[in-house]
mmCIF file of C-alpha atoms and ligand atoms in Angstrom:
data_model
loop_
_atom_site.group_PDB
_atom_site.id
_atom_site.type_symbol
_atom_site.label_atom_id
_atom_site.label_comp_id
_atom_site.label_asym_id
_atom_site.label_seq_id
_atom_site.Cartn_x
_atom_site.Cartn_y
_atom_site.Cartn_z
ATOM 1 C CA UNK A 808 -15.033 15.937 57.581
ATOM 2 C CA UNK A 809 -13.260 13.420 55.347
ATOM 3 C CA UNK A 810 -10.553 11.376 56.831
ATOM 4 C CA UNK A 811 -7.203 10.999 55.119
ATOM 5 C CA UNK A 812 -8.074 7.820 53.200
ATOM 6 C CA UNK A 813 -11.248 9.416 51.818
ATOM 7 C CA UNK A 814 -9.245 12.373 50.576
ATOM 8 C CA UNK A 815 -6.802 10.027 48.924
ATOM 9 C CA UNK A 816 -9.647 8.125 47.290
ATOM 10 C CA UNK A 817 -11.211 11.323 45.924
ATOM 11 C CA UNK A 818 -7.820 12.529 44.667
ATOM 12 C CA UNK A 819 -7.145 9.269 42.854
ATOM 13 C CA UNK A 820 -10.651 9.216 41.373
ATOM 14 C CA UNK A 821 -10.044 12.733 40.068
ATOM 15 C CA UNK A 822 -6.750 11.634 38.545
ATOM 16 C CA UNK A 823 -8.440 8.656 36.912
ATOM 17 C CA UNK A 824 -11.189 10.930 35.585
ATOM 18 C CA UNK A 825 -8.555 13.287 34.161
ATOM 19 C CA UNK A 826 -6.663 10.408 32.599
ATOM 20 C CA UNK A 827 -9.724 9.208 30.759
ATOM 21 C CA UNK A 828 -11.381 12.514 29.908
ATOM 22 C CA UNK A 829 -8.901 15.405 30.159
ATOM 23 C CA UNK A 830 -6.737 14.177 27.283
ATOM 24 C CA UNK A 831 -7.023 15.929 23.946
ATOM 25 C CA UNK A 832 -8.260 13.982 20.944
ATOM 26 C CA UNK A 833 -4.674 14.063 19.607
ATOM 27 C CA UNK A 834 -3.302 12.516 22.780
ATOM 28 C CA UNK A 835 -5.974 9.830 22.815
ATOM 29 C CA UNK A 836 -5.289 9.053 19.160
ATOM 30 C CA UNK A 837 -1.540 8.871 19.770
ATOM 31 C CA UNK A 838 -2.038 6.513 22.699
ATOM 32 C CA UNK A 839 -4.225 4.137 20.643
ATOM 33 C CA UNK A 840 -2.095 4.452 17.511
ATOM 34 C CA UNK A 841 1.154 3.758 19.343
ATOM 35 C CA UNK A 842 -0.239 0.609 20.927
ATOM 36 C CA UNK A 843 -1.398 -0.802 17.588
ATOM 37 C CA UNK A 844 0.686 -2.752 15.108
ATOM 38 C CA UNK A 845 0.341 -0.390 12.158
ATOM 39 C CA UNK A 846 1.077 -1.337 8.568
ATOM 40 C CA UNK A 847 0.810 0.420 5.219
ATOM 41 C CA UNK A 848 0.581 -2.255 2.525
ATOM 42 C CA UNK A 849 1.597 -0.255 -0.509
ATOM 43 C CA UNK A 850 4.225 2.407 -1.196
ATOM 44 C CA UNK A 851 6.410 2.921 -4.258
ATOM 45 C CA UNK A 852 9.431 4.145 -2.302
ATOM 46 C CA UNK A 853 11.980 1.707 -3.856
ATOM 47 C CA UNK A 854 12.336 3.961 -6.918
ATOM 48 C CA UNK A 855 13.757 6.632 -4.611
ATOM 49 C CA UNK A 856 16.290 4.084 -3.372
ATOM 50 C CA UNK A 857 17.851 4.007 -6.839
ATOM 51 C CA UNK A 858 18.568 7.733 -6.506
ATOM 52 C CA UNK A 859 22.082 8.090 -5.061
ATOM 53 C CA UNK A 860 21.147 11.397 -3.429
ATOM 54 C CA UNK A 861 18.249 9.947 -1.466
ATOM 55 C CA UNK A 862 19.136 8.686 1.993
ATOM 56 C CA UNK A 863 16.212 6.813 3.541
ATOM 57 C CA UNK A 864 17.745 7.007 7.025
ATOM 58 C CA UNK A 865 17.388 10.798 7.020
ATOM 59 C CA UNK A 866 14.326 12.887 7.708
ATOM 60 C CA UNK A 867 13.116 14.725 4.583
ATOM 61 C CA UNK A 868 10.679 17.602 4.619
ATOM 62 C CA UNK A 869 7.998 16.611 2.095
ATOM 63 C CA UNK A 870 7.670 20.174 0.830
ATOM 64 C CA UNK A 871 11.331 20.152 -0.165
ATOM 65 C CA UNK A 872 12.171 16.836 -1.843
ATOM 66 C CA UNK A 873 8.671 15.577 -2.595
ATOM 67 C CA UNK A 874 9.363 12.108 -1.227
ATOM 68 C CA UNK A 875 6.763 10.796 1.196
ATOM 69 C CA UNK A 876 8.481 7.961 3.036
ATOM 70 C CA UNK A 877 11.726 7.528 4.955
ATOM 71 C CA UNK A 878 12.568 5.633 8.147
ATOM 72 C CA UNK A 879 12.528 8.641 10.554
ATOM 73 C CA UNK A 880 9.200 9.834 9.138
ATOM 74 C CA UNK A 881 7.747 6.342 9.518
ATOM 75 C CA UNK A 882 8.716 6.487 13.185
ATOM 76 C CA UNK A 883 7.181 9.938 13.602
ATOM 77 C CA UNK A 884 3.945 8.744 11.988
ATOM 78 C CA UNK A 885 3.891 5.693 14.261
ATOM 79 C CA UNK A 886 4.088 3.275 11.335
ATOM 80 C CA UNK A 887 5.569 -0.099 12.282
ATOM 81 C CA UNK A 888 5.417 -2.005 9.009
ATOM 82 C CA UNK A 889 5.269 -1.236 5.334
ATOM 83 C CA UNK A 890 5.240 -3.025 1.988
ATOM 84 C CA UNK A 891 7.794 -1.583 -0.396
ATOM 85 C CA UNK A 892 6.543 -2.329 -3.909
ATOM 86 C CA UNK A 893 9.029 -3.428 -6.544
ATOM 87 C CA UNK A 894 7.024 -1.926 -9.363
ATOM 88 C CA UNK A 895 7.557 -2.414 -13.078
ATOM 89 C CA UNK A 896 5.340 -0.777 -15.668
ATOM 90 C CA UNK A 897 3.631 -2.857 -18.324
ATOM 91 C CA UNK A 898 5.328 -2.922 -21.734
ATOM 92 C CA UNK A 899 4.671 -4.906 -24.870
ATOM 93 C CA UNK A 900 4.971 -8.565 -23.874
ATOM 94 C CA UNK A 901 8.162 -9.458 -25.724
ATOM 95 C CA UNK A 902 10.876 -11.729 -24.315
ATOM 96 C CA UNK A 903 13.247 -8.762 -24.271
ATOM 97 C CA UNK A 904 10.846 -6.503 -22.347
ATOM 98 C CA UNK A 905 10.095 -9.232 -19.841
ATOM 99 C CA UNK A 906 13.819 -9.660 -19.238
ATOM 100 C CA UNK A 907 14.204 -5.888 -18.736
ATOM 101 C CA UNK A 908 11.301 -5.847 -16.258
ATOM 102 C CA UNK A 909 12.794 -8.805 -14.409
ATOM 103 C CA UNK A 910 16.135 -7.050 -14.062
ATOM 104 C CA UNK A 911 14.409 -3.864 -12.887
ATOM 105 C CA UNK A 912 12.314 -5.698 -10.283
ATOM 106 C CA UNK A 913 15.422 -7.510 -9.059
ATOM 107 C CA UNK A 914 17.333 -4.238 -8.843
ATOM 108 C CA UNK A 915 14.533 -2.664 -6.793
ATOM 109 C CA UNK A 916 14.341 -5.653 -4.446
ATOM 110 C CA UNK A 917 18.114 -5.715 -4.022
ATOM 111 C CA UNK A 918 18.059 -1.995 -3.191
ATOM 112 C CA UNK A 919 15.604 -2.711 -0.340
ATOM 113 C CA UNK A 920 18.023 -5.253 1.166
ATOM 114 C CA UNK A 921 20.927 -2.849 0.684
ATOM 115 C CA UNK A 922 19.342 0.004 2.663
ATOM 116 C CA UNK A 923 18.003 -2.317 5.365
ATOM 117 C CA UNK A 924 21.510 -3.775 5.804
ATOM 118 C CA UNK A 925 23.062 -0.319 5.813
ATOM 119 C CA UNK A 926 20.644 1.099 8.401
ATOM 120 C CA UNK A 927 19.985 -2.108 10.321
ATOM 121 C CA UNK A 928 19.519 -0.165 13.576
ATOM 122 C CA UNK A 929 16.408 1.438 12.010
ATOM 123 C CA UNK A 930 14.788 -1.216 9.822
ATOM 124 C CA UNK A 931 14.917 -4.825 8.678
ATOM 125 C CA UNK A 932 13.450 -6.801 5.808
ATOM 126 C CA UNK A 933 10.505 -8.777 7.213
ATOM 127 C CA UNK A 934 9.515 -12.115 5.688
ATOM 128 C CA UNK A 935 6.546 -13.252 7.747
ATOM 129 C CA UNK A 936 3.943 -12.150 10.282
ATOM 130 C CA UNK A 937 6.157 -12.991 13.280
ATOM 131 C CA UNK A 938 8.960 -10.778 11.913
ATOM 132 C CA UNK A 939 6.598 -7.786 11.879
ATOM 133 C CA UNK A 940 5.654 -8.116 15.545
ATOM 134 C CA UNK A 941 9.239 -8.872 16.581
ATOM 135 C CA UNK A 942 10.546 -5.765 14.849
ATOM 136 C CA UNK A 943 7.785 -3.663 16.399
ATOM 137 C CA UNK A 944 8.998 -4.802 19.828
ATOM 138 C CA UNK A 945 12.570 -3.951 18.875
ATOM 139 C CA UNK A 946 11.489 -0.456 17.817
ATOM 140 C CA UNK A 947 12.546 -1.054 14.210
ATOM 141 C CA UNK A 948 10.548 -0.616 11.022
ATOM 142 C CA UNK A 949 9.448 -3.880 9.362
ATOM 143 C CA UNK A 950 10.006 -3.656 5.624
ATOM 144 C CA UNK A 951 8.048 -6.199 3.605
ATOM 145 C CA UNK A 952 8.427 -6.601 -0.149
ATOM 146 C CA UNK A 953 5.623 -6.703 -2.704
ATOM 147 C CA UNK A 954 5.907 -7.144 -6.465
ATOM 148 C CA UNK A 955 3.607 -4.701 -8.218
ATOM 149 C CA UNK A 956 2.779 -6.187 -11.618
ATOM 150 C CA UNK A 957 3.359 -9.828 -12.464
ATOM 151 C CA UNK A 958 4.907 -8.757 -15.783
ATOM 152 C CA UNK A 959 8.464 -9.785 -14.735
ATOM 153 C CA UNK A 960 7.178 -13.346 -14.278
ATOM 154 C CA UNK A 961 6.419 -13.462 -17.990
ATOM 155 C CA UNK A 962 5.171 -16.994 -18.617
ATOM 156 C CA UNK A 963 7.764 -18.735 -16.454
ATOM 157 C CA UNK A 964 5.976 -20.320 -13.500
ATOM 158 C CA UNK A 965 9.317 -20.947 -11.743
ATOM 159 C CA UNK A 966 9.739 -17.179 -11.440
ATOM 160 C CA UNK A 967 6.991 -17.085 -8.781
ATOM 161 C CA UNK A 968 9.090 -19.226 -6.459
ATOM 162 C CA UNK A 969 12.230 -17.282 -7.331
ATOM 163 C CA UNK A 970 10.496 -14.082 -6.202
ATOM 164 C CA UNK A 971 9.223 -15.800 -3.061
ATOM 165 C CA UNK A 972 12.808 -16.772 -2.265
ATOM 166 C CA UNK A 973 13.873 -13.166 -2.798
ATOM 167 C CA UNK A 974 11.414 -12.170 -0.045
ATOM 168 C CA UNK A 975 8.385 -11.133 -2.108
ATOM 169 C CA UNK A 976 5.245 -11.675 -0.020
ATOM 170 C CA UNK A 977 2.576 -10.328 -2.327
ATOM 171 C CA UNK A 978 2.228 -10.037 -6.066
ATOM 172 C CA UNK A 979 -0.142 -7.527 -7.646
ATOM 173 C CA UNK A 980 -1.161 -9.676 -10.588
ATOM 174 C CA UNK A 981 -1.100 -6.866 -13.164
ATOM 175 C CA UNK A 982 -0.837 -3.090 -13.475
ATOM 176 C CA UNK A 983 -2.576 -0.606 -15.782
ATOM 177 C CA UNK A 984 -2.631 -2.955 -18.802
ATOM 178 C CA UNK A 985 -3.296 -6.621 -19.404
ATOM 179 C CA UNK A 986 -0.364 -9.002 -19.023
ATOM 180 C CA UNK A 987 0.169 -12.736 -19.447
ATOM 181 C CA UNK A 988 -1.558 -13.412 -16.117
ATOM 182 C CA UNK A 989 -4.824 -11.508 -16.381
ATOM 183 C CA UNK A 990 -6.849 -8.555 -17.623
ATOM 184 C CA UNK A 991 -6.344 -5.158 -16.028
ATOM 185 C CA UNK A 992 -9.147 -2.856 -14.851
ATOM 186 C CA UNK A 993 -7.717 -0.019 -16.955
ATOM 187 C CA UNK A 994 -6.423 -1.538 -20.220
ATOM 188 C CA UNK A 995 -7.396 0.783 -23.052
ATOM 189 C CA UNK A 996 -8.079 -2.149 -25.356
ATOM 190 C CA UNK A 997 -10.424 -3.877 -22.925
ATOM 191 C CA UNK A 998 -10.509 -7.542 -21.940
ATOM 192 C CA UNK A 999 -8.219 -10.136 -23.478
ATOM 193 C CA UNK A 1000 -8.909 -13.258 -21.412
ATOM 194 C CA UNK A 1001 -12.143 -12.157 -19.770
ATOM 195 C CA UNK A 1002 -10.373 -12.617 -16.447
ATOM 196 C CA UNK A 1003 -7.412 -14.833 -15.613
ATOM 197 C CA UNK A 1004 -5.461 -16.469 -18.442
ATOM 198 C CA UNK A 1005 -4.675 -20.196 -18.296
ATOM 199 C CA UNK A 1006 -1.188 -19.231 -17.143
ATOM 200 C CA UNK A 1007 -2.735 -16.857 -14.578
ATOM 201 C CA UNK A 1008 -4.636 -19.780 -13.078
ATOM 202 C CA UNK A 1009 -1.315 -21.577 -12.602
ATOM 203 C CA UNK A 1010 0.140 -18.456 -10.988
ATOM 204 C CA UNK A 1011 -2.723 -18.237 -8.475
ATOM 205 C CA UNK A 1012 -2.273 -21.903 -7.506
ATOM 206 C CA UNK A 1013 1.483 -21.462 -7.187
ATOM 207 C CA UNK A 1014 1.036 -18.379 -4.960
ATOM 208 C CA UNK A 1015 -1.357 -20.345 -2.748
ATOM 209 C CA UNK A 1016 1.160 -23.171 -2.537
ATOM 210 C CA UNK A 1017 4.066 -20.917 -1.579
ATOM 211 C CA UNK A 1018 2.155 -18.563 0.740
ATOM 212 C CA UNK A 1019 2.373 -15.393 -1.352
ATOM 213 C CA UNK A 1020 -0.556 -13.015 -0.872
ATOM 214 C CA UNK A 1021 -2.557 -12.477 -4.034
ATOM 215 C CA UNK A 1022 -3.093 -8.764 -4.605
ATOM 216 C CA UNK A 1023 -6.231 -8.002 -6.619
ATOM 217 C CA UNK A 1024 -5.656 -4.230 -6.865
ATOM 218 C CA UNK A 1025 -5.441 -3.126 -10.520
ATOM 219 C CA UNK A 1026 -6.990 -6.297 -11.950
ATOM 220 C CA UNK A 1027 -10.293 -6.242 -13.865
ATOM 221 C CA UNK A 1028 -13.609 -7.221 -12.304
ATOM 222 C CA UNK A 1029 -13.642 -10.531 -14.207
ATOM 223 C CA UNK A 1030 -10.072 -11.254 -13.137
ATOM 224 C CA UNK A 1031 -11.106 -10.472 -9.554
ATOM 225 C CA UNK A 1032 -13.991 -12.958 -9.621
ATOM 226 C CA UNK A 1033 -11.796 -15.612 -11.270
ATOM 227 C CA UNK A 1034 -9.201 -15.204 -8.516
ATOM 228 C CA UNK A 1035 -11.823 -15.342 -5.759
ATOM 229 C CA UNK A 1036 -13.237 -18.523 -7.260
ATOM 230 C CA UNK A 1037 -9.878 -20.231 -7.672
ATOM 231 C CA UNK A 1038 -7.806 -19.117 -4.681
ATOM 232 C CA UNK A 1039 -7.802 -21.432 -1.690
ATOM 233 C CA UNK A 1040 -6.402 -18.611 0.481
ATOM 234 C CA UNK A 1041 -7.931 -15.217 1.322
ATOM 235 C CA UNK A 1042 -6.758 -12.408 -0.968
ATOM 236 C CA UNK A 1043 -5.911 -8.734 -0.499
ATOM 237 C CA UNK A 1044 -6.472 -5.516 -2.410
ATOM 238 C CA UNK A 1045 -3.239 -3.802 -1.327
ATOM 239 C CA UNK A 1046 -4.305 -0.293 -2.429
ATOM 240 C CA UNK A 1047 -7.920 0.216 -3.573
ATOM 241 C CA UNK A 1048 -11.018 2.137 -2.479
ATOM 242 C CA UNK A 1049 -14.810 1.785 -2.652
ATOM 243 C CA UNK A 1050 -16.382 2.330 -6.089
ATOM 244 C CA UNK A 1051 -19.687 3.410 -4.522
ATOM 245 C CA UNK A 1052 -17.902 6.463 -3.064
ATOM 246 C CA UNK A 1053 -15.598 7.232 -6.022
ATOM 247 C CA UNK A 1054 -16.530 5.687 -9.349
ATOM 248 C CA UNK A 1055 -13.178 4.477 -10.682
ATOM 249 C CA UNK A 1056 -12.474 1.036 -12.199
ATOM 250 C CA UNK A 1057 -9.526 0.700 -9.776
ATOM 251 C CA UNK A 1058 -11.981 0.684 -6.875
ATOM 252 C CA UNK A 1059 -14.096 -2.267 -5.718
ATOM 253 C CA UNK A 1060 -17.867 -2.345 -6.180
ATOM 254 C CA UNK A 1061 -20.098 -3.355 -3.267
ATOM 255 C CA UNK A 1062 -20.603 -6.757 -4.897
ATOM 256 C CA UNK A 1063 -16.823 -7.237 -5.081
ATOM 257 C CA UNK A 1064 -16.444 -6.123 -1.454
ATOM 258 C CA UNK A 1065 -18.970 -8.763 -0.413
ATOM 259 C CA UNK A 1066 -17.147 -11.467 -2.384
ATOM 260 C CA UNK A 1067 -13.847 -10.362 -0.822
ATOM 261 C CA UNK A 1068 -15.316 -10.592 2.690
ATOM 262 C CA UNK A 1069 -16.757 -14.016 1.964
ATOM 263 C CA UNK A 1070 -13.317 -15.107 0.822
ATOM 264 C CA UNK A 1071 -11.944 -13.851 4.180
ATOM 265 C CA UNK A 1072 -9.761 -11.212 2.531
ATOM 266 C CA UNK A 1073 -9.076 -7.552 3.151
ATOM 267 C CA UNK A 1074 -9.205 -4.284 1.204
ATOM 268 C CA UNK A 1075 -6.537 -1.741 2.090
ATOM 269 C CA UNK A 1076 -7.839 1.780 1.541
ATOM 270 C CA UNK A 1077 -5.693 3.770 -0.857
ATOM 271 C CA UNK A 1078 -5.230 7.546 -0.462
ATOM 272 C CA UNK A 1079 -4.416 8.333 -4.095
ATOM 273 C CA UNK A 1080 -6.613 11.325 -4.918
ATOM 274 C CA UNK A 1081 -8.254 9.956 -8.089
ATOM 275 C CA UNK A 1082 -9.430 6.879 -6.190
ATOM 276 C CA UNK A 1083 -10.632 8.929 -3.224
ATOM 277 C CA UNK A 1084 -12.459 11.674 -5.141
ATOM 278 C CA UNK A 1085 -13.140 11.948 -8.892
ATOM 279 C CA UNK A 1086 -10.796 14.545 -10.533
ATOM 280 C CA UNK A 1087 -11.917 17.736 -12.310
ATOM 281 C CA UNK A 1088 -11.254 16.735 -15.931
ATOM 282 C CA UNK A 1089 -11.386 20.354 -17.150
ATOM 283 C CA UNK A 1090 -8.528 21.586 -14.989
ATOM 284 C CA UNK A 1091 -5.166 22.565 -16.505
ATOM 285 C CA UNK A 1092 -3.480 20.182 -14.096
ATOM 286 C CA UNK A 1093 -5.535 17.212 -15.295
ATOM 287 C CA UNK A 1094 -4.684 17.934 -18.954
ATOM 288 C CA UNK A 1095 -0.935 18.253 -18.211
ATOM 289 C CA UNK A 1096 -0.984 15.043 -16.210
ATOM 290 C CA UNK A 1097 -2.735 13.172 -19.027
ATOM 291 C CA UNK A 1098 -0.147 14.479 -21.535
ATOM 292 C CA UNK A 1099 2.707 13.227 -19.387
ATOM 293 C CA UNK A 1100 1.065 9.850 -18.809
ATOM 294 C CA UNK A 1101 0.428 9.460 -22.535
ATOM 295 C CA UNK A 1102 4.062 10.224 -23.358
ATOM 296 C CA UNK A 1103 5.246 7.826 -20.668
ATOM 297 C CA UNK A 1104 2.978 5.099 -22.020
ATOM 298 C CA UNK A 1105 4.294 5.509 -25.531
ATOM 299 C CA UNK A 1106 7.928 5.142 -24.503
ATOM 300 C CA UNK A 1107 9.294 1.657 -24.918
ATOM 301 C CA UNK A 1108 12.568 0.686 -23.353
ATOM 302 C CA UNK A 1109 13.878 3.666 -21.410
ATOM 303 C CA UNK A 1110 17.448 4.517 -20.616
ATOM 304 C CA UNK A 1111 18.322 5.495 -17.045
ATOM 305 C CA UNK A 1112 18.548 9.140 -18.170
ATOM 306 C CA UNK A 1113 15.094 9.025 -19.800
ATOM 307 C CA UNK A 1114 13.656 7.428 -16.690
ATOM 308 C CA UNK A 1115 15.168 10.110 -14.480
ATOM 309 C CA UNK A 1116 13.953 12.843 -16.846
ATOM 310 C CA UNK A 1117 10.351 11.641 -16.761
ATOM 311 C CA UNK A 1118 10.528 11.257 -12.995
ATOM 312 C CA UNK A 1119 11.832 14.864 -12.700
ATOM 313 C CA UNK A 1120 9.008 16.095 -14.953
ATOM 314 C CA UNK A 1121 6.491 14.320 -12.759
ATOM 315 C CA UNK A 1122 7.915 15.941 -9.652
ATOM 316 C CA UNK A 1123 7.882 19.349 -11.368
ATOM 317 C CA UNK A 1124 4.242 18.883 -12.350
ATOM 318 C CA UNK A 1125 3.358 18.447 -8.672
ATOM 319 C CA UNK A 1126 5.081 21.752 -7.908
ATOM 320 C CA UNK A 1127 3.743 23.760 -10.882
ATOM 321 C CA UNK A 1128 0.191 22.460 -10.704
ATOM 322 C CA UNK A 1129 -0.482 21.385 -7.152
ATOM 323 C CA UNK A 1130 -3.602 19.301 -6.946
ATOM 324 C CA UNK A 1131 -6.554 20.271 -4.843
ATOM 325 C CA UNK A 1132 -6.143 17.128 -2.819
ATOM 326 C CA UNK A 1133 -8.912 15.325 -0.980
ATOM 327 C CA UNK A 1134 -8.701 15.215 2.800
ATOM 328 C CA UNK A 1135 -8.407 12.505 5.417
ATOM 329 C CA UNK A 1136 -12.155 12.914 6.009
ATOM 330 C CA UNK A 1137 -12.823 12.162 2.291
ATOM 331 C CA UNK A 1138 -10.666 9.024 2.550
ATOM 332 C CA UNK A 1139 -12.270 7.807 5.760
ATOM 333 C CA UNK A 1140 -15.667 8.064 4.022
ATOM 334 C CA UNK A 1141 -14.466 5.023 2.040
ATOM 335 C CA UNK A 1142 -13.669 3.101 5.219
ATOM 336 C CA UNK A 1143 -17.061 4.056 6.673
ATOM 337 C CA UNK A 1144 -18.721 2.712 3.545
ATOM 338 C CA UNK A 1145 -16.701 -0.508 3.438
ATOM 339 C CA UNK A 1146 -17.542 -1.190 7.095
ATOM 340 C CA UNK A 1147 -21.212 -0.518 6.382
ATOM 341 C CA UNK A 1148 -21.170 -3.075 3.543
ATOM 342 C CA UNK A 1149 -18.887 -5.830 4.910
ATOM 343 C CA UNK A 1150 -18.142 -5.054 8.564
ATOM 344 C CA UNK A 1151 -14.984 -4.071 10.427
ATOM 345 C CA UNK A 1152 -12.899 -7.217 9.776
ATOM 346 C CA UNK A 1153 -12.008 -6.707 6.123
ATOM 347 C CA UNK A 1154 -10.462 -3.264 5.823
ATOM 348 C CA UNK A 1155 -7.013 -1.733 6.255
ATOM 349 C CA UNK A 1156 -4.731 0.932 4.781
ATOM 350 C CA UNK A 1157 -2.379 0.930 1.752
ATOM 351 C CA UNK A 1158 -1.498 4.534 0.919
ATOM 352 C CA UNK A 1159 0.389 4.373 -2.415
ATOM 353 C CA UNK A 1160 2.781 7.019 -1.065
ATOM 354 C CA UNK A 1161 5.529 7.764 -3.609
ATOM 355 C CA UNK A 1162 3.243 6.336 -6.289
ATOM 356 C CA UNK A 1163 0.686 9.158 -6.269
ATOM 357 C CA UNK A 1164 -0.851 8.679 -2.816
ATOM 358 C CA UNK A 1165 -1.200 11.593 -0.393
ATOM 359 C CA UNK A 1166 -3.922 13.812 1.057
ATOM 360 C CA UNK A 1167 -4.115 17.481 1.955
ATOM 361 C CA UNK A 1168 -3.799 16.656 5.637
ATOM 362 C CA UNK A 1169 -1.846 13.418 5.278
ATOM 363 C CA UNK A 1170 0.798 14.334 2.734
ATOM 364 C CA UNK A 1171 3.442 11.938 3.921
ATOM 365 C CA UNK A 1172 4.004 9.036 6.271
ATOM 366 C CA UNK A 1173 4.819 11.333 9.216
ATOM 367 C CA UNK A 1174 1.180 12.527 9.259
ATOM 368 C CA UNK A 1175 -0.551 9.152 9.521
ATOM 369 C CA UNK A 1176 -1.782 9.909 13.011
ATOM 370 C CA UNK A 1177 -4.324 12.269 11.383
ATOM 371 C CA UNK A 1178 -6.177 9.220 10.064
ATOM 372 C CA UNK A 1179 -6.453 7.849 13.608
ATOM 373 C CA UNK A 1180 -7.717 11.221 14.885
ATOM 374 C CA UNK A 1181 -10.440 11.096 12.204
ATOM 375 C CA UNK A 1182 -11.384 7.565 13.319
ATOM 376 C CA UNK A 1183 -11.751 8.829 16.895
ATOM 377 C CA UNK A 1184 -13.784 11.846 15.768
ATOM 378 C CA UNK A 1185 -16.177 9.407 14.092
ATOM 379 C CA UNK A 1186 -16.521 7.288 17.194
ATOM 380 C CA UNK A 1187 -14.418 4.276 16.159
ATOM 381 C CA UNK A 1188 -13.354 2.189 19.143
ATOM 382 C CA UNK A 1189 -9.784 1.294 20.088
ATOM 383 C CA UNK A 1190 -10.453 -2.258 18.898
ATOM 384 C CA UNK A 1191 -11.785 -1.041 15.533
ATOM 385 C CA UNK A 1192 -8.756 1.194 15.039
ATOM 386 C CA UNK A 1193 -6.329 -1.606 15.841
ATOM 387 C CA UNK A 1194 -8.071 -3.877 13.336
ATOM 388 C CA UNK A 1195 -7.912 -1.274 10.568
ATOM 389 C CA UNK A 1196 -4.312 -0.299 11.175
ATOM 390 C CA UNK A 1197 -2.959 -3.819 10.959
ATOM 391 C CA UNK A 1198 -4.976 -6.456 12.809
ATOM 392 C CA UNK A 1199 -7.098 -7.374 9.806
ATOM 393 C CA UNK A 1200 -4.246 -7.483 7.316
ATOM 394 C CA UNK A 1201 -1.988 -9.514 9.616
ATOM 395 C CA UNK A 1202 -4.822 -12.007 10.209
ATOM 396 C CA UNK A 1203 -5.077 -12.590 6.444
ATOM 397 C CA UNK A 1204 -1.296 -12.754 6.062
ATOM 398 C CA UNK A 1205 -1.144 -15.394 8.834
ATOM 399 C CA UNK A 1206 -3.881 -17.467 7.197
ATOM 400 C CA UNK A 1207 -2.022 -17.398 3.901
ATOM 401 C CA UNK A 1208 1.175 -18.488 5.683
ATOM 402 C CA UNK A 1209 -0.628 -21.287 7.553
ATOM 403 C CA UNK A 1210 -2.417 -22.595 4.467
ATOM 404 C CA UNK A 1211 0.896 -22.703 2.606
ATOM 405 C CA UNK A 1212 2.463 -24.593 5.483
ATOM 406 C CA UNK A 1213 -0.321 -27.161 5.251
ATOM 407 C CA UNK A 1214 0.418 -27.639 1.576
ATOM 408 C CA UNK A 1215 4.128 -28.001 2.281
ATOM 409 C CA UNK A 1216 3.561 -30.459 5.176
HETATM 410 ZN ZN1 LIG B 2044 -0.694 0.724 -8.051
#
């Protein structure tokens, strides 16, 4: 016969066993996910902020409005921090167009401050690593600001510091075409500088000095290697995948991944379908999308109405020709590959939600837990998951901050 204390011991051992093994995979994932500092380093949500009818403090069903990020959905998806990209598309590099881009970027940045002030109980603009962790403890979303495309800088080096003072903490050096800073990976006319321009070299040094993360997503391979060679701080690819898994110039080759790891940087896996899985170029959807992109590219200065019209057409295209989206498992194949090539310390997540990002089973920010469930299904440890969801990126961000401090001191 057991005495009372033995019974108690057996009962508590059973409880402990249940705690560790009776939980569902979803519960285990939620427990790990909710203890991590989680950050998504690239979304294009600020364009929605310019829409008077969009209220970021309200929960939106993705299937109805099409938007993929708002504060309540971030909370549901267990996402603590996010980089809102102030994105401007590349136009002909005239003084007038640069001025227009500058005003647009400023308007987008100002709109981020406006909503964070208005809904200060839900979110705050974050300016450094410490802010992110503080806001996580306060149960608020940390909203960081990135500048996607250095086009608004033009050739004015003082603009880099002006954007830093406005709260910009990374700059994606270029977008789909070459600019005054560097060559793009997707410019239809090919290379112009064979990497960074002379001015681009100045920009890299200035970003190092100030402590702005250098984002190598979108830039050409030569630009990438120039940046790696020149930058005294580790760099990030805020939203890119592995080229070995999906052959797209926007993705990083294994050689680039190795150079990035050597530099101490981090690649943030993007979940935009074309970067995750190569598209079917014969589909009706692909042709319609190309038509729209072509028309958009040809337009010069757009009025607000034209901008809204093209945005509405884009949204309609998603409804009329829904894409056969890749899945979370397809996306995590990229992370598996990156880890195989460069280890666990140089990878994170940057979805590109509201800029084309989204998977069949992770359509919006509320479903981010599905990525963690996939990690668990593949045997990733708690420590691995914490590194991917934010640990790695925040380490790089801190190094960039510290190196800038040294320069300032
Ligand atoms: Zn992008």
